[in-house]
Structures are given as structure tokens and as C-alpha cells.
Amino acid sequence: MMDLLNALLVIILVMNLFSLGTSRILSVIRIVAAQGVLLGIIPLLLRERPGFPELVAAAVAIVLKGIVIPGVMTRALRDAQIKKEVTPLIGLLPSIILGALATTLALLFSNSLAMAPSQGGTLIVPAAFATILVGFIILTTRVKAISQAVGYLVLENGIFIFGLLLVDAMPLVVEMGVLLDLFVGIFVIAIIVKHINRAFSSTDTDRLVSLKE
Amino acid sequence: MIETAIHILLLALFPPLLLGVINKTKAVFAGRVGPPVLQSYLDIAKLLRKGMVLSSTTTWIFVAGPLVTLSAIAGAGLLIPIGAFPAILAFKGDFLLFAYLFALARFFTTSAALDTGSSFEGMGAAREVTFSVLSEPALFFAFLVLARISSSLSLDSMLRVPALGLAVGTTAPLVLIALGFFVVLLAETCRIPVDDPATHLELTMIHEVMVLDHCGPLFGVILYSAALKLFLLGAFFLHLVAPYSTGNPLIDWPLFAAEMLALCVVIGVVESITARLRMRRVPYLLVSAILLCGSAFILLVR
């Protein structure tokens, strides 16, 4: 069980790197959607017999992250007619290396944290940190508004992984709240992207710095 | 004794079939009938019967190139365990020999290409060497991980450890090196995201450029060595992803053959659904492979 969990988390880490290294926004959205589905499976592996809260968390995560949000974003992408992140602030290869560096640091750093004995062997904490960091990298280095929304999504995936540590204690309501926020956020961004595109004929956020009469 | 015989027979006879299966898969994806699965055998037999034209600028290196390549790769074939069965030769540190037999083969292929004096072939040789510089670290990180997991330095026990049951915490690094090694496999066997074995466009090809001047029996040898290389790297990869065995040799050999053919179908599918990367982007892919294998190592030793 533990090994399967770790294997899934490693695949999630690899997906992080792929989402850093692809310039086609549609493929990035698909990768992040697949990541969301994998994340949905993880709560089911945490216990021997998944109870009601885990099932709900899994179902909601899969539906929202795997289907609804990617759908909204794909639609926004189609409306805005953009295909590629043409000029990221730092190149694709440097951002992959940066992502790998972040992953390594997360692995080394989480070693020095005091963990509950039941979570000692799993990669949950390093995976969460790495995913959050990768989300930050995407958020800060990409220019298109829609790519930044993807970064936001990756960031939330990281938070979701971290929340899995506490699946016994509190979290369903909190996690649902975060998911709702995220959903609303993506929805708003999708609409904004459309409007930016109509007003400026480009969705580069650095164009938004200058005011327009 | 019988195992050794089967091992050598497989090395000798099986590889061209793999090319046939890959081509058939690609043909099915493209909606064509495609050449028969056994076409590669016929091609090689035809080439071996032909005469040979040697350019007057070439020296003995040009002839030695394919022959040394074939013998180096065949030698590497003795070091690798196939399926559930042990390797023919195994000693401490033989993984270095394995890696550098491949490097020797590459050295002679590129030397033979340079020996023709054609700038075009020189370009192909330069590309081949550039990309192999990037795929080698990934391979060695994979070796490091396997050596650490199995705490042994012999390829035989390094590769057969996934089948013998794993300690907790080794699955995640194995998944990572399997992904990284698959990229190395595609790059080393000149498959699509890196190189397109079907084209003869000068801007895109790597391996095909280097062997343009070879013809007849020498080209047959090159074709066969390429298939053998695919077979060996495939056998390596199968140890990582499908280390199953039943203990009954009558089932294990066919099981290995079936896994190998399935791997070829997967390669064919990858070739059909992905586009060849621009030459400039190939290093990105290989560097990602290095990063994957490298993080597997960090994950293991942390």
C-alpha cells in the first residue's frame, strides 16, 4: 500500500516537471487534469478500508480537478485562441531544472521535519512541498494569464497533497472550501481571459501594466 | 546449459522480429497494411547476399566499423540477464563493461562515418555523439540506483533484484529510473521523439546519416546490430517494469518473448502518436531523463 502510494506520488512529481517543460498550454492543462485524477485516487489508499469522507474527497477531487476545471480552462483557451506560451520569462529547460532543484530541496528539507511515525516512510510531505514550489515557478515565470491559472491549479494540488496528512483530523470541510475557492477562481480567470483578449487582442499579463484610456 | 543455448539463440534470431513488430504497429496506426512482420529477416538476408561498393577515400576503418559495432553489442548481450534467467557472463563491475561496449560500438560507427570524408556524415556523427553525451549520465544514474538497491556491482544481480522482492521505499526510485531509461532507450535506438528511422531528410536524421555510404553485407550487419541493440535495451527495460517470473522455464521464456513484443507495440504506439522533436529540443528530453534518474538516486539515498 505504502509502495503504491509512493509510486503514485512520484508520478505526480514527474508530471510537475512535464508541466514545466511543455510549451503547449493545452497539453499542460491535460497533464494537470491527469494529476488531479491521480490525486483523487490517493485518499483511497491512505486507509485499509476507505470510509465515507475519503470517498467523498476522492469523488469531488476527481470530478472537479479532472473534468470540470480543465473543461472550463480548455473552453477559455479556445475562446482566446491561444495555443502556446511563446515567451516565458525563463526558458523551458531552465524552468525544468529549477523544478528538479525545487523537488530535490523539498526531499532533503522534509527529512529534517519531525513526522508522525505512520507517515515516516511516505513521500507525502516532500511531494506536497515540491508541487507547491512548482506551482509557484509556473505562476511567476509564465506570461499568459491562462498559464498562470494552471500554476494556481498546480499550487492547489500541492496543498491538497498536504491536506492528506490530516485526513483523519479535520479536513473534508476545509478541503471542500479550498476546492470551491479554486473553482470560483478558475471560473473568474476564464472569464477575465476572454475579456482581456477582447480588449487587448493578447493575454500577456505584462501588457496589463500600462494603463489604457 | 540449455538456458545458455536459448539465450544465444534468442540473441541471434529474435531481434529482427522486433523491428517488424514496430513497423507493423506503425502501419496499423496509419491505416496501412504494412510490410510483413518477418520483413526485416528478408531484408537482412537480401543485403548479405549482395555485392559491396567501397568508396576509394575510405580505409579499413570503414569496413571495421560495422563489424566492431556488431561484436561489441553482441558482447554486451552476454552480460545481460534475459527474463528470469541469469546472464551468461557475470562479474563484479560488469555494468561498466556493458555501458562502454555500447560506447565502443558508437565510437566505431561514428569513426566509420567520418572515414568517408563526407561532411554530411560528419554532421550525423557529431549529432550522435552530442546526444549520447546526454543519455549516458541518465544510464549511469540508473545503474547507481540499481546498484544501491541490490547492493551489488554485477549487472546480473542488479537487474534481477526487482523480481526477488523489494524493500520498502525502493518502488518510487524504480518508477523514476524506468521512465528515464525509456527515454534513453528511445534515444539510443533512434526512435521517434529523438530520431526518425524512416526519413532520409538531411535536416532531421541522426543515425541514418552515418550509415548512408554503407551498402550490401555491411549495411545488413548495421541493420542487425541496431535490432540487437533494441533487443538488449528492451530486455534491460523489462527488468524494471515487468519483473515477473513463474519459476517454470517452459512458461518464462514465452513470457519474456511476449513482454518483449508488447514493449515493441508500445514503442510503435509512441512513434505513431508523437511528433519528432526539433533537433534543438532533443537535449531538453535527454536532460529530463538525467533529472528523472538523478532524482531517483537522491530519493534513494536521502
Short mmCIF file of C-alpha atoms in Angstrom, two decimals:
data_model
loop_
_atom_site.label_atom_id
_atom_site.label_comp_id
_atom_site.label_asym_id
_atom_site.label_seq_id
_atom_site.Cartn_x
_atom_site.Cartn_y
_atom_site.Cartn_z
CA MET A 1 0.00 0.00 0.00
CA MET A 2 2.75 2.35 1.03
CA ASP A 3 4.75 1.48 -2.07
CA LEU A 4 1.78 2.09 -4.35
CA LEU A 5 1.20 5.43 -2.64
CA ASN A 6 4.84 6.41 -3.10
CA ALA A 7 4.80 5.31 -6.74
CA LEU A 8 1.72 7.50 -7.37
CA LEU A 9 3.37 10.46 -5.64
CA VAL A 10 6.50 10.02 -7.76
CA ILE A 11 4.38 10.01 -10.91
CA ILE A 12 2.82 13.26 -9.66
CA LEU A 13 6.32 14.71 -9.25
CA VAL A 14 7.19 13.69 -12.80
CA MET A 15 4.00 15.33 -14.05
CA ASN A 16 5.13 18.53 -12.33
CA LEU A 17 8.31 18.50 -14.39
CA PHE A 18 6.39 17.79 -17.57
CA SER A 19 4.04 20.70 -16.94
CA LEU A 20 7.13 22.90 -16.59
CA GLY A 21 8.66 21.62 -19.79
CA THR A 22 5.77 21.84 -22.22
CA SER A 23 5.03 24.99 -24.14
CA ARG A 24 1.62 23.94 -25.45
CA ILE A 25 -0.91 25.20 -22.93
CA LEU A 26 -3.47 22.55 -23.85
CA SER A 27 -1.04 19.74 -23.01
CA VAL A 28 -0.17 21.42 -19.72
CA ILE A 29 -3.86 21.59 -18.83
CA ARG A 30 -4.26 17.89 -19.70
CA ILE A 31 -1.26 16.93 -17.59
CA VAL A 32 -2.59 18.88 -14.62
CA ALA A 33 -6.01 17.27 -15.11
CA ALA A 34 -4.41 13.82 -15.04
CA GLN A 35 -2.54 14.90 -11.93
CA GLY A 36 -5.86 15.87 -10.35
CA VAL A 37 -7.32 12.44 -11.09
CA LEU A 38 -4.28 10.72 -9.55
CA LEU A 39 -4.65 12.96 -6.51
CA GLY A 40 -8.26 11.87 -6.25
CA ILE A 41 -7.16 8.23 -6.02
CA ILE A 42 -4.69 8.85 -3.21
CA PRO A 43 -7.20 9.37 -0.35
CA LEU A 44 -8.50 5.85 -1.05
CA LEU A 45 -5.04 4.39 -0.41
CA LEU A 46 -4.48 6.02 2.94
CA ARG A 47 -6.56 3.59 4.93
CA GLU A 48 -7.14 -0.10 4.72
CA ARG A 49 -10.88 0.48 4.34
CA PRO A 50 -11.77 3.89 2.95
CA GLY A 51 -14.69 5.43 4.80
CA PHE A 52 -17.27 7.96 3.71
CA PRO A 53 -15.12 11.13 3.99
CA GLU A 54 -12.37 9.62 1.83
CA LEU A 55 -14.85 8.52 -0.82
CA VAL A 56 -16.40 11.99 -0.98
CA ALA A 57 -12.99 13.68 -1.11
CA ALA A 58 -11.92 11.32 -3.90
CA ALA A 59 -15.08 11.77 -5.95
CA VAL A 60 -15.13 15.57 -5.62
CA ALA A 61 -11.42 15.88 -6.40
CA ILE A 62 -11.67 13.70 -9.50
CA VAL A 63 -14.77 15.43 -10.86
CA LEU A 64 -13.59 18.99 -10.14
CA LYS A 65 -9.88 18.70 -10.90
CA GLY A 66 -10.05 16.08 -13.59
CA ILE A 67 -13.11 17.19 -15.53
CA VAL A 68 -14.77 20.48 -14.63
CA ILE A 69 -11.84 22.86 -14.17
CA PRO A 70 -9.85 21.57 -17.16
CA GLY A 71 -13.06 21.83 -19.19
CA VAL A 72 -13.55 25.47 -18.20
CA MET A 73 -9.92 26.25 -18.96
CA THR A 74 -9.95 24.49 -22.31
CA ARG A 75 -13.01 26.49 -23.25
CA ALA A 76 -11.32 29.74 -22.21
CA LEU A 77 -8.30 28.72 -24.23
CA ARG A 78 -10.44 28.11 -27.28
CA ASP A 79 -12.25 31.43 -26.90
CA ALA A 80 -8.99 33.33 -26.51
CA GLN A 81 -7.40 31.37 -29.38
CA ILE A 82 -4.01 30.92 -27.83
CA LYS A 83 -2.03 27.73 -28.21
CA LYS A 84 1.43 28.28 -26.84
CA GLU A 85 3.25 30.03 -24.07
CA VAL A 86 5.53 31.77 -26.53
CA THR A 87 7.83 33.75 -24.31
CA PRO A 88 8.05 32.51 -20.73
CA LEU A 89 10.21 34.75 -18.54
CA ILE A 90 12.78 31.99 -18.20
CA GLY A 91 13.22 29.28 -20.81
CA LEU A 92 11.66 25.84 -20.65
CA LEU A 93 14.85 23.93 -19.92
CA PRO A 94 15.93 26.27 -17.09
CA SER A 95 12.46 26.01 -15.59
CA ILE A 96 12.62 22.18 -15.71
CA ILE A 97 15.98 22.32 -13.96
CA LEU A 98 14.61 24.80 -11.44
CA GLY A 99 11.67 22.44 -10.83
CA ALA A 100 14.00 19.48 -10.32
CA LEU A 101 16.07 21.58 -7.95
CA ALA A 102 12.92 22.50 -6.01
CA THR A 103 11.95 18.82 -5.84
CA THR A 104 15.39 17.86 -4.56
CA LEU A 105 15.33 20.59 -1.96
CA ALA A 106 11.87 19.51 -0.85
CA LEU A 107 13.11 15.93 -0.47
CA LEU A 108 16.13 17.00 1.56
CA PHE A 109 14.23 19.53 3.63
CA SER A 110 11.37 17.24 4.61
CA ASN A 111 13.93 14.83 6.03
CA SER A 112 14.61 17.25 8.82
CA LEU A 113 10.97 17.61 9.80
CA ALA A 114 9.56 15.67 12.71
CA MET A 115 6.88 13.36 11.33
CA ALA A 116 4.22 11.19 12.84
CA PRO A 117 5.52 7.62 12.81
CA SER A 118 2.74 6.45 10.48
CA GLN A 119 3.84 8.94 7.84
CA GLY A 120 7.57 8.46 8.20
CA GLY A 121 8.10 6.36 5.10
CA THR A 122 5.77 8.13 2.69
CA LEU A 123 6.62 10.87 0.28
CA ILE A 124 3.52 12.93 1.08
CA VAL A 125 5.33 15.88 2.64
CA PRO A 126 8.14 16.23 0.08
CA ALA A 127 5.67 15.72 -2.77
CA ALA A 128 3.44 18.44 -1.33
CA PHE A 129 6.31 20.90 -0.95
CA ALA A 130 7.68 20.12 -4.41
CA THR A 131 4.28 20.53 -6.05
CA ILE A 132 3.66 23.82 -4.26
CA LEU A 133 7.08 25.12 -5.34
CA VAL A 134 6.49 24.04 -8.94
CA GLY A 135 3.14 25.83 -8.81
CA PHE A 136 4.98 28.98 -7.70
CA ILE A 137 7.50 28.60 -10.52
CA ILE A 138 4.74 28.34 -13.11
CA LEU A 139 2.85 31.25 -11.55
CA THR A 140 5.84 33.55 -11.59
CA THR A 141 7.54 32.67 -14.86
CA ARG A 142 4.68 32.38 -17.31
CA VAL A 143 3.26 35.37 -19.10
CA LYS A 144 -0.12 34.25 -20.38
CA ALA A 145 -2.97 34.66 -17.89
CA ILE A 146 -4.21 31.16 -18.57
CA SER A 147 -0.82 29.57 -17.82
CA GLN A 148 -0.78 31.41 -14.55
CA ALA A 149 -4.16 29.87 -13.78
CA VAL A 150 -2.57 26.47 -14.43
CA GLY A 151 0.15 27.37 -11.96
CA TYR A 152 -2.54 28.21 -9.43
CA LEU A 153 -4.05 24.78 -10.06
CA VAL A 154 -0.72 23.02 -9.50
CA LEU A 155 -0.27 25.02 -6.31
CA GLU A 156 -3.66 23.85 -5.09
CA ASN A 157 -2.74 20.26 -5.95
CA GLY A 158 0.23 20.65 -3.62
CA ILE A 159 -1.98 21.94 -0.85
CA PHE A 160 -4.35 19.03 -1.44
CA ILE A 161 -1.48 16.55 -1.01
CA PHE A 162 -0.52 18.27 2.22
CA GLY A 163 -4.11 18.09 3.41
CA LEU A 164 -4.00 14.31 3.00
CA LEU A 165 -1.76 14.15 6.06
CA LEU A 166 -4.66 15.38 8.14
CA VAL A 167 -7.38 13.35 6.53
CA ASP A 168 -8.33 11.92 9.93
CA ALA A 169 -8.34 15.13 11.88
CA MET A 170 -10.35 17.83 10.21
CA PRO A 171 -10.15 18.33 6.67
CA LEU A 172 -13.10 17.48 4.50
CA VAL A 173 -14.87 20.79 5.06
CA VAL A 174 -11.67 22.77 4.72
CA GLU A 175 -10.63 20.94 1.59
CA MET A 176 -14.10 21.42 0.08
CA GLY A 177 -13.79 25.11 0.85
CA VAL A 178 -10.43 25.32 -0.88
CA LEU A 179 -11.78 23.43 -3.88
CA LEU A 180 -14.74 25.79 -4.08
CA ASP A 181 -12.44 28.81 -3.92
CA LEU A 182 -10.29 27.29 -6.61
CA PHE A 183 -13.25 26.57 -8.81
CA VAL A 184 -14.57 30.09 -8.48
CA GLY A 185 -11.08 31.48 -9.06
CA ILE A 186 -10.59 29.49 -12.26
CA PHE A 187 -14.04 30.47 -13.40
CA VAL A 188 -13.29 34.15 -12.89
CA ILE A 189 -9.90 33.82 -14.60
CA ALA A 190 -11.52 32.09 -17.56
CA ILE A 191 -13.94 34.99 -17.93
CA ILE A 192 -11.19 37.56 -17.44
CA VAL A 193 -9.02 35.86 -20.06
CA LYS A 194 -11.84 36.20 -22.52
CA HIS A 195 -12.29 39.89 -21.73
CA ILE A 196 -8.58 40.67 -21.77
CA ASN A 197 -8.40 39.01 -25.11
CA ARG A 198 -11.27 41.06 -26.46
CA ALA A 199 -9.87 44.34 -25.17
CA PHE A 200 -6.18 43.93 -25.88
CA SER A 201 -6.07 41.15 -28.51
CA SER A 202 -3.46 39.43 -26.34
CA THR A 203 -3.47 37.76 -22.96
CA ASP A 204 0.06 38.63 -21.90
CA THR A 205 -0.24 39.90 -18.37
CA ASP A 206 2.75 42.21 -18.74
CA ARG A 207 0.66 44.26 -21.15
CA LEU A 208 -1.68 44.97 -18.26
CA VAL A 209 0.96 47.07 -16.54
CA SER A 210 0.39 50.04 -18.77
CA LEU A 211 -2.93 51.84 -18.38
CA LYS A 212 -5.20 52.34 -21.29
CA GLU A 213 -7.53 55.24 -21.77
CA MET B 1 23.50 -25.36 -20.43
CA ILE B 2 20.15 -25.33 -22.21
CA GLU B 3 19.50 -21.85 -20.83
CA THR B 4 22.76 -20.61 -22.32
CA ALA B 5 21.85 -22.12 -25.67
CA ILE B 6 18.41 -20.49 -25.64
CA HIS B 7 19.96 -17.18 -24.57
CA ILE B 8 22.35 -17.21 -27.55
CA LEU B 9 19.63 -18.39 -29.93
CA LEU B 10 17.39 -15.54 -28.81
CA LEU B 11 20.21 -13.04 -29.27
CA ALA B 12 20.87 -14.38 -32.74
CA LEU B 13 17.37 -14.83 -34.09
CA PHE B 14 14.88 -12.70 -32.18
CA PRO B 15 15.96 -9.05 -32.76
CA PRO B 16 14.84 -8.51 -36.40
CA LEU B 17 11.34 -9.59 -35.39
CA LEU B 18 11.17 -6.57 -33.06
CA LEU B 19 11.69 -4.15 -35.95
CA GLY B 20 8.96 -5.98 -37.84
CA VAL B 21 6.52 -5.64 -34.94
CA ILE B 22 7.27 -1.92 -34.53
CA ASN B 23 6.77 -1.29 -38.24
CA LYS B 24 3.55 -3.29 -38.26
CA THR B 25 2.20 -1.29 -35.29
CA LYS B 26 3.04 1.97 -37.01
CA ALA B 27 1.38 0.74 -40.21
CA VAL B 28 -1.80 -0.24 -38.36
CA PHE B 29 -1.90 3.21 -36.73
CA ALA B 30 -1.51 4.88 -40.10
CA GLY B 31 -4.23 2.70 -41.61
CA ARG B 32 -1.87 0.81 -43.91
CA VAL B 33 -1.32 -2.92 -44.26
CA GLY B 34 2.41 -2.52 -43.80
CA PRO B 35 5.25 -4.92 -44.54
CA PRO B 36 5.02 -8.48 -43.16
CA VAL B 37 6.29 -8.91 -39.62
CA LEU B 38 9.19 -11.04 -40.89
CA GLN B 39 10.28 -8.46 -43.49
CA SER B 40 13.43 -7.47 -41.55
CA TYR B 41 14.80 -11.03 -41.81
CA LEU B 42 14.28 -10.98 -45.57
CA ASP B 43 15.90 -7.53 -45.82
CA ILE B 44 18.96 -8.63 -43.91
CA ALA B 45 19.24 -11.88 -45.90
CA LYS B 46 18.97 -9.93 -49.14
CA LEU B 47 21.63 -7.42 -48.07
CA LEU B 48 24.02 -10.18 -47.01
CA ARG B 49 23.86 -11.77 -50.48
CA LYS B 50 24.61 -8.51 -52.29
CA GLY B 51 27.94 -7.20 -53.54
CA MET B 52 29.65 -4.23 -51.95
CA VAL B 53 30.90 -0.92 -53.34
CA LEU B 54 33.60 0.81 -51.33
CA SER B 55 34.47 4.45 -51.85
CA SER B 56 38.12 4.97 -52.76
CA THR B 57 38.53 7.55 -49.97
CA THR B 58 37.71 5.03 -47.26
CA THR B 59 40.21 3.00 -45.28
CA TRP B 60 39.95 -0.19 -43.25
CA ILE B 61 38.06 1.73 -40.55
CA PHE B 62 35.06 1.97 -42.82
CA VAL B 63 34.84 -1.82 -43.07
CA ALA B 64 35.78 -2.40 -39.45
CA GLY B 65 33.10 0.00 -38.17
CA PRO B 66 30.01 -2.20 -38.60
CA LEU B 67 31.88 -5.37 -37.65
CA VAL B 68 33.26 -3.94 -34.40
CA THR B 69 29.84 -2.49 -33.65
CA LEU B 70 28.19 -5.86 -34.09
CA SER B 71 30.73 -7.71 -31.96
CA ALA B 72 30.64 -5.09 -29.20
CA ILE B 73 26.86 -5.20 -28.97
CA ALA B 74 26.80 -8.98 -29.14
CA GLY B 75 29.38 -9.00 -26.33
CA ALA B 76 27.10 -6.75 -24.29
CA GLY B 77 24.36 -9.29 -24.96
CA LEU B 78 26.28 -11.91 -22.97
CA LEU B 79 26.30 -9.66 -19.89
CA ILE B 80 22.59 -9.02 -19.63
CA PRO B 81 20.18 -11.43 -17.96
CA ILE B 82 17.21 -12.21 -20.15
CA GLY B 83 13.84 -12.54 -18.45
CA ALA B 84 14.09 -14.69 -15.36
CA PHE B 85 17.33 -16.33 -16.42
CA PRO B 86 20.87 -15.38 -15.39
CA ALA B 87 23.37 -13.75 -17.71
CA ILE B 88 25.96 -15.92 -19.42
CA LEU B 89 28.83 -13.84 -18.07
CA ALA B 90 28.67 -12.03 -14.76
CA PHE B 91 31.42 -10.49 -12.70
CA LYS B 92 31.88 -7.56 -10.37
CA GLY B 93 31.65 -4.23 -12.21
CA ASP B 94 30.42 -5.66 -15.49
CA PHE B 95 27.84 -2.90 -15.84
CA LEU B 96 30.74 -0.60 -16.75
CA LEU B 97 31.76 -3.00 -19.47
CA PHE B 98 28.14 -3.12 -20.65
CA ALA B 99 27.91 0.67 -20.89
CA TYR B 100 31.27 1.06 -22.58
CA LEU B 101 30.73 -1.75 -25.08
CA PHE B 102 27.86 0.40 -26.31
CA ALA B 103 30.21 3.39 -26.29
CA LEU B 104 32.81 1.41 -28.26
CA ALA B 105 30.16 0.49 -30.82
CA ARG B 106 29.21 4.14 -31.11
CA PHE B 107 32.82 5.20 -31.45
CA PHE B 108 33.37 2.87 -34.38
CA THR B 109 30.08 3.79 -36.06
CA THR B 110 30.97 7.47 -35.91
CA SER B 111 34.57 6.81 -36.96
CA ALA B 112 33.37 4.88 -39.99
CA ALA B 113 31.06 7.79 -40.81
CA LEU B 114 33.92 10.28 -40.53
CA ASP B 115 36.14 8.00 -42.58
CA THR B 116 34.03 8.57 -45.69
CA GLY B 117 35.19 12.19 -45.74
CA SER B 118 31.64 13.37 -46.39
CA SER B 119 30.70 16.47 -44.42
CA PHE B 120 27.12 15.23 -44.31
CA GLU B 121 28.09 12.05 -42.49
CA GLY B 122 30.35 14.07 -40.21
CA MET B 123 27.31 16.10 -39.21
CA GLY B 124 25.41 12.94 -38.34
CA ALA B 125 28.35 11.68 -36.30
CA ALA B 126 28.51 14.98 -34.41
CA ARG B 127 24.80 14.75 -33.58
CA GLU B 128 25.06 11.14 -32.45
CA VAL B 129 27.94 11.91 -30.12
CA THR B 130 26.29 15.06 -28.75
CA PHE B 131 23.13 13.25 -27.80
CA SER B 132 24.90 10.23 -26.36
CA VAL B 133 26.82 12.57 -24.04
CA LEU B 134 23.43 13.43 -22.54
CA SER B 135 21.98 9.93 -22.44
CA GLU B 136 24.99 8.37 -20.74
CA PRO B 137 24.63 10.20 -17.37
CA ALA B 138 20.99 9.09 -17.24
CA LEU B 139 22.07 5.50 -17.81
CA PHE B 140 24.70 5.73 -15.10
CA PHE B 141 22.30 7.25 -12.58
CA ALA B 142 20.02 4.29 -13.32
CA PHE B 143 22.96 1.95 -12.68
CA LEU B 144 23.72 3.75 -9.42
CA VAL B 145 20.15 3.32 -8.21
CA LEU B 146 20.09 -0.36 -9.14
CA ALA B 147 23.48 -0.98 -7.57
CA ARG B 148 22.35 0.64 -4.36
CA ILE B 149 19.06 -1.28 -4.24
CA SER B 150 20.70 -4.63 -4.91
CA SER B 151 23.96 -3.75 -3.11
CA SER B 152 25.88 -5.49 -5.85
CA LEU B 153 28.04 -4.36 -8.75
CA SER B 154 27.18 -7.06 -11.23
CA LEU B 155 24.60 -6.38 -13.91
CA ASP B 156 23.08 -9.82 -13.43
CA SER B 157 22.10 -9.35 -9.79
CA MET B 158 21.43 -5.62 -10.26
CA LEU B 159 18.77 -6.29 -12.86
CA ARG B 160 17.21 -9.32 -11.29
CA VAL B 161 16.63 -7.69 -7.92
CA PRO B 162 13.21 -6.22 -8.83
CA ALA B 163 11.99 -9.79 -9.33
CA LEU B 164 13.24 -11.02 -5.97
CA GLY B 165 11.02 -8.79 -3.88
CA LEU B 166 11.74 -5.25 -2.83
CA ALA B 167 12.46 -3.43 0.36
CA VAL B 168 10.00 -0.71 1.29
CA GLY B 169 10.91 2.62 -0.28
CA THR B 170 12.51 1.31 -3.45
CA THR B 171 9.44 1.35 -5.68
CA ALA B 172 9.43 5.11 -6.16
CA PRO B 173 13.06 5.31 -7.39
CA LEU B 174 12.43 2.32 -9.66
CA VAL B 175 9.44 4.07 -11.25
CA LEU B 176 11.62 7.13 -11.87
CA ILE B 177 14.51 5.26 -13.44
CA ALA B 178 12.10 3.21 -15.55
CA LEU B 179 10.75 6.48 -17.01
CA GLY B 180 14.23 7.90 -17.51
CA PHE B 181 15.52 4.69 -19.04
CA PHE B 182 12.64 4.58 -21.50
CA VAL B 183 13.77 7.96 -22.85
CA VAL B 184 17.34 6.64 -23.07
CA LEU B 185 16.05 3.58 -24.90
CA LEU B 186 14.21 5.72 -27.45
CA ALA B 187 17.27 7.92 -27.94
CA GLU B 188 19.77 5.08 -28.21
CA THR B 189 17.71 3.07 -30.66
CA CYS B 190 16.98 6.14 -32.82
CA ARG B 191 13.24 6.10 -32.26
CA ILE B 192 10.84 8.92 -32.91
CA PRO B 193 10.90 11.72 -30.42
CA VAL B 194 14.66 11.82 -30.97
CA ASP B 195 15.36 10.46 -34.43
CA ASP B 196 13.14 9.16 -37.19
CA PRO B 197 14.31 5.81 -38.56
CA ALA B 198 12.11 6.18 -41.64
CA THR B 199 13.26 9.51 -43.06
CA HIS B 200 16.13 10.47 -45.26
CA LEU B 201 15.84 14.20 -44.70
CA GLU B 202 19.21 15.70 -44.07
CA LEU B 203 18.00 18.21 -41.52
CA THR B 204 16.47 15.70 -39.20
CA MET B 205 18.23 12.38 -39.21
CA ILE B 206 20.99 11.21 -36.96
CA HIS B 207 21.68 7.52 -37.26
CA GLU B 208 20.66 7.08 -40.88
CA VAL B 209 23.12 9.79 -41.93
CA MET B 210 26.09 7.92 -40.58
CA VAL B 211 25.39 4.74 -42.50
CA LEU B 212 24.49 6.25 -45.89
CA ASP B 213 27.71 5.08 -47.55
CA HIS B 214 27.49 1.53 -46.29
CA CYS B 215 25.88 -0.97 -48.61
CA GLY B 216 25.40 -4.69 -49.10
CA PRO B 217 26.58 -7.03 -46.34
CA LEU B 218 27.96 -4.17 -44.24
CA PHE B 219 24.57 -2.46 -44.22
CA GLY B 220 22.94 -5.78 -43.33
CA VAL B 221 25.27 -6.02 -40.34
CA ILE B 222 24.36 -2.45 -39.31
CA LEU B 223 20.65 -3.21 -39.56
CA TYR B 224 21.08 -6.34 -37.47
CA SER B 225 23.17 -4.56 -34.81
CA ALA B 226 20.52 -1.85 -34.50
CA ALA B 227 17.89 -4.54 -33.90
CA LEU B 228 20.14 -6.30 -31.39
CA LYS B 229 20.69 -3.03 -29.52
CA LEU B 230 16.93 -2.54 -29.32
CA PHE B 231 16.59 -6.08 -28.01
CA LEU B 232 19.22 -5.60 -25.29
CA LEU B 233 17.93 -2.25 -24.06
CA GLY B 234 14.40 -3.65 -24.20
CA ALA B 235 15.45 -6.62 -22.05
CA PHE B 236 17.03 -4.15 -19.60
CA PHE B 237 13.83 -2.09 -19.51
CA LEU B 238 11.63 -5.15 -18.98
CA HIS B 239 13.57 -5.97 -15.82
CA LEU B 240 12.48 -2.62 -14.44
CA VAL B 241 8.81 -2.62 -15.40
CA ALA B 242 7.79 -6.26 -15.64
CA PRO B 243 9.99 -8.40 -13.39
CA TYR B 244 7.60 -11.35 -13.39
CA SER B 245 8.61 -14.95 -13.38
CA THR B 246 6.82 -18.19 -12.60
CA GLY B 247 9.86 -20.36 -11.91
CA ASN B 248 8.90 -22.70 -14.70
CA PRO B 249 11.30 -22.23 -17.66
CA LEU B 250 8.71 -23.53 -20.14
CA ILE B 251 6.47 -20.58 -19.25
CA ASP B 252 9.17 -17.99 -18.54
CA TRP B 253 10.76 -17.97 -22.00
CA PRO B 254 7.47 -17.43 -23.87
CA LEU B 255 6.51 -14.89 -21.19
CA PHE B 256 9.70 -12.95 -21.89
CA ALA B 257 9.10 -13.08 -25.64
CA ALA B 258 5.53 -11.86 -25.18
CA GLU B 259 6.65 -8.99 -22.91
CA MET B 260 9.28 -8.01 -25.46
CA LEU B 261 6.76 -7.95 -28.31
CA ALA B 262 4.38 -5.93 -26.12
CA LEU B 263 7.19 -3.45 -25.48
CA CYS B 264 7.68 -3.17 -29.26
CA VAL B 265 3.98 -2.45 -29.69
CA VAL B 266 4.31 0.29 -27.04
CA ILE B 267 7.30 1.77 -28.88
CA GLY B 268 5.32 1.62 -32.12
CA VAL B 269 2.42 3.45 -30.45
CA VAL B 270 4.77 6.11 -29.04
CA GLU B 271 6.25 6.55 -32.50
CA SER B 272 2.80 6.89 -34.02
CA ILE B 273 1.31 9.39 -31.61
CA THR B 274 4.25 11.71 -31.05
CA ALA B 275 5.98 14.01 -33.47
CA ARG B 276 9.74 14.03 -33.82
CA LEU B 277 11.20 16.81 -31.69
CA ARG B 278 13.04 19.63 -33.32
CA MET B 279 16.78 18.99 -33.16
CA ARG B 280 17.14 21.90 -30.78
CA ARG B 281 14.63 20.40 -28.35
CA VAL B 282 16.11 16.89 -28.17
CA PRO B 283 18.57 17.86 -25.39
CA TYR B 284 15.59 19.00 -23.29
CA LEU B 285 14.18 15.48 -23.42
CA LEU B 286 17.52 13.90 -22.56
CA VAL B 287 18.21 16.35 -19.75
CA SER B 288 14.78 15.47 -18.34
CA ALA B 289 15.85 11.82 -18.41
CA ILE B 290 19.00 12.75 -16.47
CA LEU B 291 16.90 14.69 -13.97
CA LEU B 292 14.49 11.77 -13.53
CA CYS B 293 17.26 9.24 -12.91
CA GLY B 294 19.18 11.73 -10.77
CA SER B 295 16.20 12.45 -8.54
CA ALA B 296 15.62 8.71 -8.25
CA PHE B 297 19.12 8.45 -6.81
CA ILE B 298 18.54 11.36 -4.42
CA LEU B 299 15.24 9.82 -3.36
CA LEU B 300 17.03 6.58 -2.58
CA VAL B 301 19.97 7.95 -0.60
CA ARG B 302 18.32 10.81 1.26
#
